[in-house]
Short mmCIF file of C-alpha atoms in Angstrom, two decimals:
data_model
loop_
_atom_site.label_atom_id
_atom_site.label_comp_id
_atom_site.label_asym_id
_atom_site.label_seq_id
_atom_site.Cartn_x
_atom_site.Cartn_y
_atom_site.Cartn_z
CA UNK A 711 0.00 0.00 0.00
CA UNK A 712 0.84 3.73 -0.06
CA UNK A 713 2.21 3.82 -3.61
CA UNK A 714 2.84 7.11 -5.38
CA UNK A 715 3.56 7.27 -9.10
CA UNK A 716 4.89 10.05 -11.29
CA UNK A 717 4.69 10.55 -15.02
CA UNK A 718 6.77 11.02 -17.03
CA UNK A 719 9.90 9.60 -15.43
CA UNK A 720 12.10 11.52 -17.82
CA UNK A 721 11.45 14.43 -20.17
CA UNK A 722 13.62 16.48 -22.49
CA UNK A 723 12.21 19.69 -23.92
CA UNK A 724 13.26 22.81 -25.74
CA UNK A 725 13.70 26.10 -23.96
CA UNK A 726 10.47 28.08 -23.84
CA UNK A 727 8.09 25.13 -23.84
CA UNK A 728 5.89 24.01 -20.95
CA UNK A 729 6.11 20.64 -19.28
CA UNK A 730 3.46 18.94 -17.16
CA UNK A 731 4.34 16.36 -14.51
CA UNK A 732 1.69 14.19 -12.90
CA UNK A 733 1.75 12.77 -9.39
CA UNK A 734 -0.75 10.08 -8.45
CA UNK A 735 -1.53 8.26 -5.23
CA UNK A 736 -2.46 4.79 -6.46
CA UNK A 737 -4.06 3.13 -3.45
CA UNK A 738 -4.95 5.92 -1.08
CA UNK A 739 -6.48 9.36 -1.03
CA UNK A 740 -4.23 12.33 -0.54
CA UNK A 741 -5.68 15.67 0.45
CA UNK A 742 -2.15 17.04 0.58
CA UNK A 743 0.71 16.49 -1.84
CA UNK A 744 4.12 18.11 -1.93
CA UNK A 745 6.45 19.05 -4.76
CA UNK A 746 10.21 19.03 -4.32
CA UNK A 747 13.11 19.91 -6.58
CA UNK A 748 16.51 18.27 -6.26
CA UNK A 749 19.60 19.47 -8.09
CA UNK A 750 22.55 17.06 -8.51
CA UNK A 751 24.25 16.19 -5.25
CA UNK A 752 21.93 18.47 -3.31
CA UNK A 753 19.04 18.03 -0.93
CA UNK A 754 15.32 17.99 -1.63
CA UNK A 755 14.00 21.53 -1.61
CA UNK A 756 10.29 21.92 -0.92
CA UNK A 757 8.69 23.98 -3.67
CA UNK A 758 5.03 23.95 -2.74
CA UNK A 759 2.28 22.22 -0.83
CA UNK A 760 -0.63 21.14 -2.98
CA UNK A 761 -4.05 20.99 -1.33
CA UNK A 762 -6.98 19.26 -3.00
CA UNK A 763 -9.62 21.73 -4.07
CA UNK A 764 -7.69 24.85 -3.09
CA UNK A 765 -4.70 26.90 -4.12
CA UNK A 766 -1.21 25.60 -3.56
CA UNK A 767 1.05 27.14 -0.96
CA UNK A 768 4.44 28.07 -2.37
CA UNK A 769 7.71 28.28 -0.48
CA UNK A 770 9.59 31.55 -0.44
CA UNK A 771 11.47 32.16 -3.67
CA UNK A 772 9.36 29.81 -5.80
CA UNK A 773 7.51 31.59 -8.61
CA UNK A 774 3.88 30.49 -8.56
CA UNK A 775 3.29 31.75 -12.11
CA UNK A 776 6.15 29.64 -13.40
CA UNK A 777 5.38 26.46 -11.47
CA UNK A 778 1.66 25.92 -11.78
CA UNK A 779 0.15 23.35 -9.45
CA UNK A 780 -3.28 21.81 -9.79
CA UNK A 781 -4.70 19.31 -7.29
CA UNK A 782 -8.08 18.62 -8.81
CA UNK A 783 -8.77 15.26 -7.20
CA UNK A 784 -7.79 13.28 -4.12
CA UNK A 785 -5.40 11.14 -6.15
CA UNK A 786 -3.82 13.53 -8.64
CA UNK A 787 -1.67 16.62 -8.48
CA UNK A 788 0.06 18.16 -11.48
CA UNK A 789 3.05 20.46 -11.71
CA UNK A 790 3.45 22.48 -14.90
CA UNK A 791 6.77 24.15 -15.53
CA UNK A 792 5.89 27.03 -17.83
CA UNK A 793 8.34 28.53 -20.33
CA UNK A 794 11.05 26.18 -19.16
CA UNK A 795 14.69 27.26 -19.32
CA UNK A 796 17.92 25.29 -18.89
CA UNK A 797 18.20 26.39 -15.26
CA UNK A 798 14.90 24.57 -14.58
CA UNK A 799 16.59 21.28 -15.41
CA UNK A 800 16.35 19.20 -12.26
CA UNK A 801 14.88 16.13 -10.58
CA UNK A 802 11.30 16.86 -9.51
CA UNK A 803 9.81 14.60 -6.82
CA UNK A 804 6.32 14.61 -5.40
CA UNK A 805 5.10 13.12 -2.16
CA UNK A 806 1.70 12.51 -0.67
CA UNK A 807 0.12 11.99 2.71
CA UNK A 808 -2.61 9.43 3.24
CA UNK A 809 -5.65 11.29 4.51
CA UNK A 810 -7.01 8.28 6.36
CA UNK A 811 -3.92 7.00 8.10
CA UNK A 812 -3.50 7.61 11.77
CA UNK A 813 0.08 8.76 11.20
CA UNK A 814 -0.38 12.39 10.41
CA UNK A 815 3.10 13.19 9.27
CA UNK A 816 4.36 10.34 7.13
CA UNK A 817 4.88 11.16 3.44
CA UNK A 818 5.20 8.71 0.55
CA UNK A 819 7.44 9.71 -2.32
CA UNK A 820 7.01 9.28 -6.03
CA UNK A 821 9.89 7.96 -8.17
CA UNK A 822 10.76 11.42 -9.50
CA UNK A 823 10.85 13.08 -12.91
CA UNK A 824 14.12 14.03 -14.54
CA UNK A 825 13.59 17.25 -16.53
CA UNK A 826 16.21 18.38 -19.02
CA UNK A 827 15.67 21.68 -20.81
CA UNK A 828 17.83 22.20 -23.89
CA UNK B 1047 10.59 28.61 8.93
CA UNK B 1048 12.42 25.46 9.91
CA UNK B 1049 16.18 25.17 9.30
CA UNK B 1050 17.73 21.71 9.35
CA UNK B 1051 21.48 21.24 9.34
CA UNK B 1052 23.17 17.90 8.73
CA UNK B 1053 26.72 16.69 9.30
CA UNK B 1054 28.94 15.33 7.93
CA UNK B 1055 28.35 15.85 4.23
CA UNK B 1056 30.46 12.81 3.37
CA UNK B 1057 31.36 9.79 5.47
CA UNK B 1058 33.50 6.77 4.67
CA UNK B 1059 33.64 3.77 6.97
CA UNK B 1060 35.06 0.28 6.79
CA UNK B 1061 32.60 -2.55 6.44
CA UNK B 1062 31.48 -3.67 9.87
CA UNK B 1063 32.14 -0.33 11.54
CA UNK B 1064 29.45 2.06 12.75
CA UNK B 1065 28.30 5.26 11.06
CA UNK B 1066 26.75 8.25 12.80
CA UNK B 1067 25.02 11.17 11.11
CA UNK B 1068 23.83 14.19 13.07
CA UNK B 1069 21.14 16.79 12.43
CA UNK B 1070 19.99 19.90 14.22
CA UNK B 1071 16.74 21.77 13.77
CA UNK B 1072 15.57 25.24 14.73
CA UNK B 1073 11.80 25.09 15.18
CA UNK B 1074 10.76 23.80 18.60
CA UNK B 1075 7.32 23.00 17.14
CA UNK B 1076 8.79 20.21 15.00
CA UNK B 1077 7.61 16.87 16.32
CA UNK B 1078 8.40 14.29 13.65
CA UNK B 1079 11.88 13.39 12.43
CA UNK B 1080 12.24 10.86 9.61
CA UNK B 1081 15.43 9.60 8.02
CA UNK B 1082 15.60 8.72 4.34
CA UNK B 1083 18.03 6.74 2.22
CA UNK B 1084 18.34 7.77 -1.40
CA UNK B 1085 20.19 5.94 -4.11
CA UNK B 1086 21.26 7.79 -7.24
CA UNK B 1087 18.31 8.80 -9.41
CA UNK B 1088 15.75 7.12 -7.17
CA UNK B 1089 13.14 8.20 -4.69
CA UNK B 1090 13.95 8.67 -1.00
CA UNK B 1091 13.13 5.61 1.07
CA UNK B 1092 12.07 5.96 4.70
CA UNK B 1093 14.40 3.91 6.90
CA UNK B 1094 13.40 5.01 10.38
CA UNK B 1095 11.54 7.83 12.08
CA UNK B 1096 11.05 9.20 15.57
CA UNK B 1097 8.49 11.42 17.21
CA UNK B 1098 9.12 14.04 19.81
CA UNK B 1099 7.61 12.00 22.64
CA UNK B 1100 10.33 9.36 22.24
CA UNK B 1101 14.07 9.68 22.93
CA UNK B 1102 15.35 6.67 21.06
CA UNK B 1103 14.15 4.12 18.53
CA UNK B 1104 15.89 1.07 17.13
CA UNK B 1105 15.24 -1.20 14.17
CA UNK B 1106 17.83 -3.94 13.76
CA UNK B 1107 21.09 -2.22 12.74
CA UNK B 1108 19.56 1.25 12.61
CA UNK B 1109 18.81 3.52 15.53
CA UNK B 1110 17.80 7.13 15.95
CA UNK B 1111 18.16 9.32 19.03
CA UNK B 1112 16.43 12.62 19.72
CA UNK B 1113 17.36 15.38 22.15
CA UNK B 1114 14.47 17.84 22.16
CA UNK B 1115 16.14 20.25 24.53
CA UNK B 1116 19.19 20.60 22.33
CA UNK B 1117 17.15 20.26 19.13
CA UNK B 1118 19.28 17.59 17.61
CA UNK B 1119 18.79 14.03 16.44
CA UNK B 1120 21.15 11.40 15.14
CA UNK B 1121 21.14 8.31 12.95
CA UNK B 1122 23.28 5.36 13.99
CA UNK B 1123 24.04 2.47 11.65
CA UNK B 1124 25.93 -0.45 13.17
CA UNK B 1125 27.73 -3.32 11.40
CA UNK B 1126 27.71 -1.38 8.14
CA UNK B 1127 27.55 -3.26 4.86
CA UNK B 1128 28.45 -2.13 1.30
CA UNK B 1129 24.74 -1.95 0.43
CA UNK B 1130 24.36 0.76 3.07
CA UNK B 1131 26.28 3.07 0.71
CA UNK B 1132 23.89 5.86 -0.35
CA UNK B 1133 22.92 9.42 0.48
CA UNK B 1134 21.04 9.82 3.75
CA UNK B 1135 18.75 12.74 4.53
CA UNK B 1136 17.24 13.76 7.82
CA UNK B 1137 14.06 15.82 7.93
CA UNK B 1138 12.00 17.70 10.49
CA UNK B 1139 8.29 18.33 10.41
CA UNK B 1140 5.91 20.23 12.64
CA UNK B 1141 2.77 19.28 10.78
CA UNK B 1142 2.40 19.52 7.06
CA UNK B 1143 5.75 20.28 5.48
CA UNK B 1144 9.01 18.37 5.66
CA UNK B 1145 12.26 20.28 5.73
CA UNK B 1146 15.27 18.23 4.72
CA UNK B 1147 18.86 18.36 5.81
CA UNK B 1148 21.61 18.78 3.25
CA UNK B 1149 22.39 15.08 3.02
CA UNK B 1150 25.27 12.76 3.91
CA UNK B 1151 26.94 10.63 1.29
CA UNK B 1152 27.90 7.39 3.06
CA UNK B 1153 30.44 5.04 1.53
CA UNK B 1154 31.04 1.66 3.11
CA UNK B 1155 34.39 0.25 2.05
CA UNK B 1156 34.45 -3.55 1.71
#
């Protein structure tokens, strides 16, 4: 149980295009999902908290108009990187919390999406 | 916001020896402290966690200790094996968000 998937696993795009990444909780409902970015040999940096049915909460320094987050259902959150540039190339990982579990804090991570912007 | 520091950034040990990684946090409201192991290009895997009402927790070769007063917690791996080689991250959470430490690259030398 508690499986989180991400799609695509790897994407290469041209500078200026937009890329959408999907994060799905496969066997549980997630009212809250999180998006992280990880540059090579660095830690996971929280970008935003995605809440089902409401606006995402962005961390300081993260441009909400560039990183669009939509959490339209209890099992799906999407991150769209708009007008991507080479400096947006990174490993993007989502995580989700199971709304029904007694453990309030535990997060389950997706496998990540490797984005390369040419 | 929460600030989590982690040391050392790299650690090499001989197979069979112990490894210790330390983290400090700043927000006294944090009450959940997980540790993750991440292999290159893969997702973080939870290896052990501790809550603020507990001082120590052990799971086979892995243990975590928490000092709430000093705001620090540590990961202890005993009898290390080559397959323990990976990057380890600590994290602190006071509710919703996780804030991760900077990571420790552990190498276990056969």
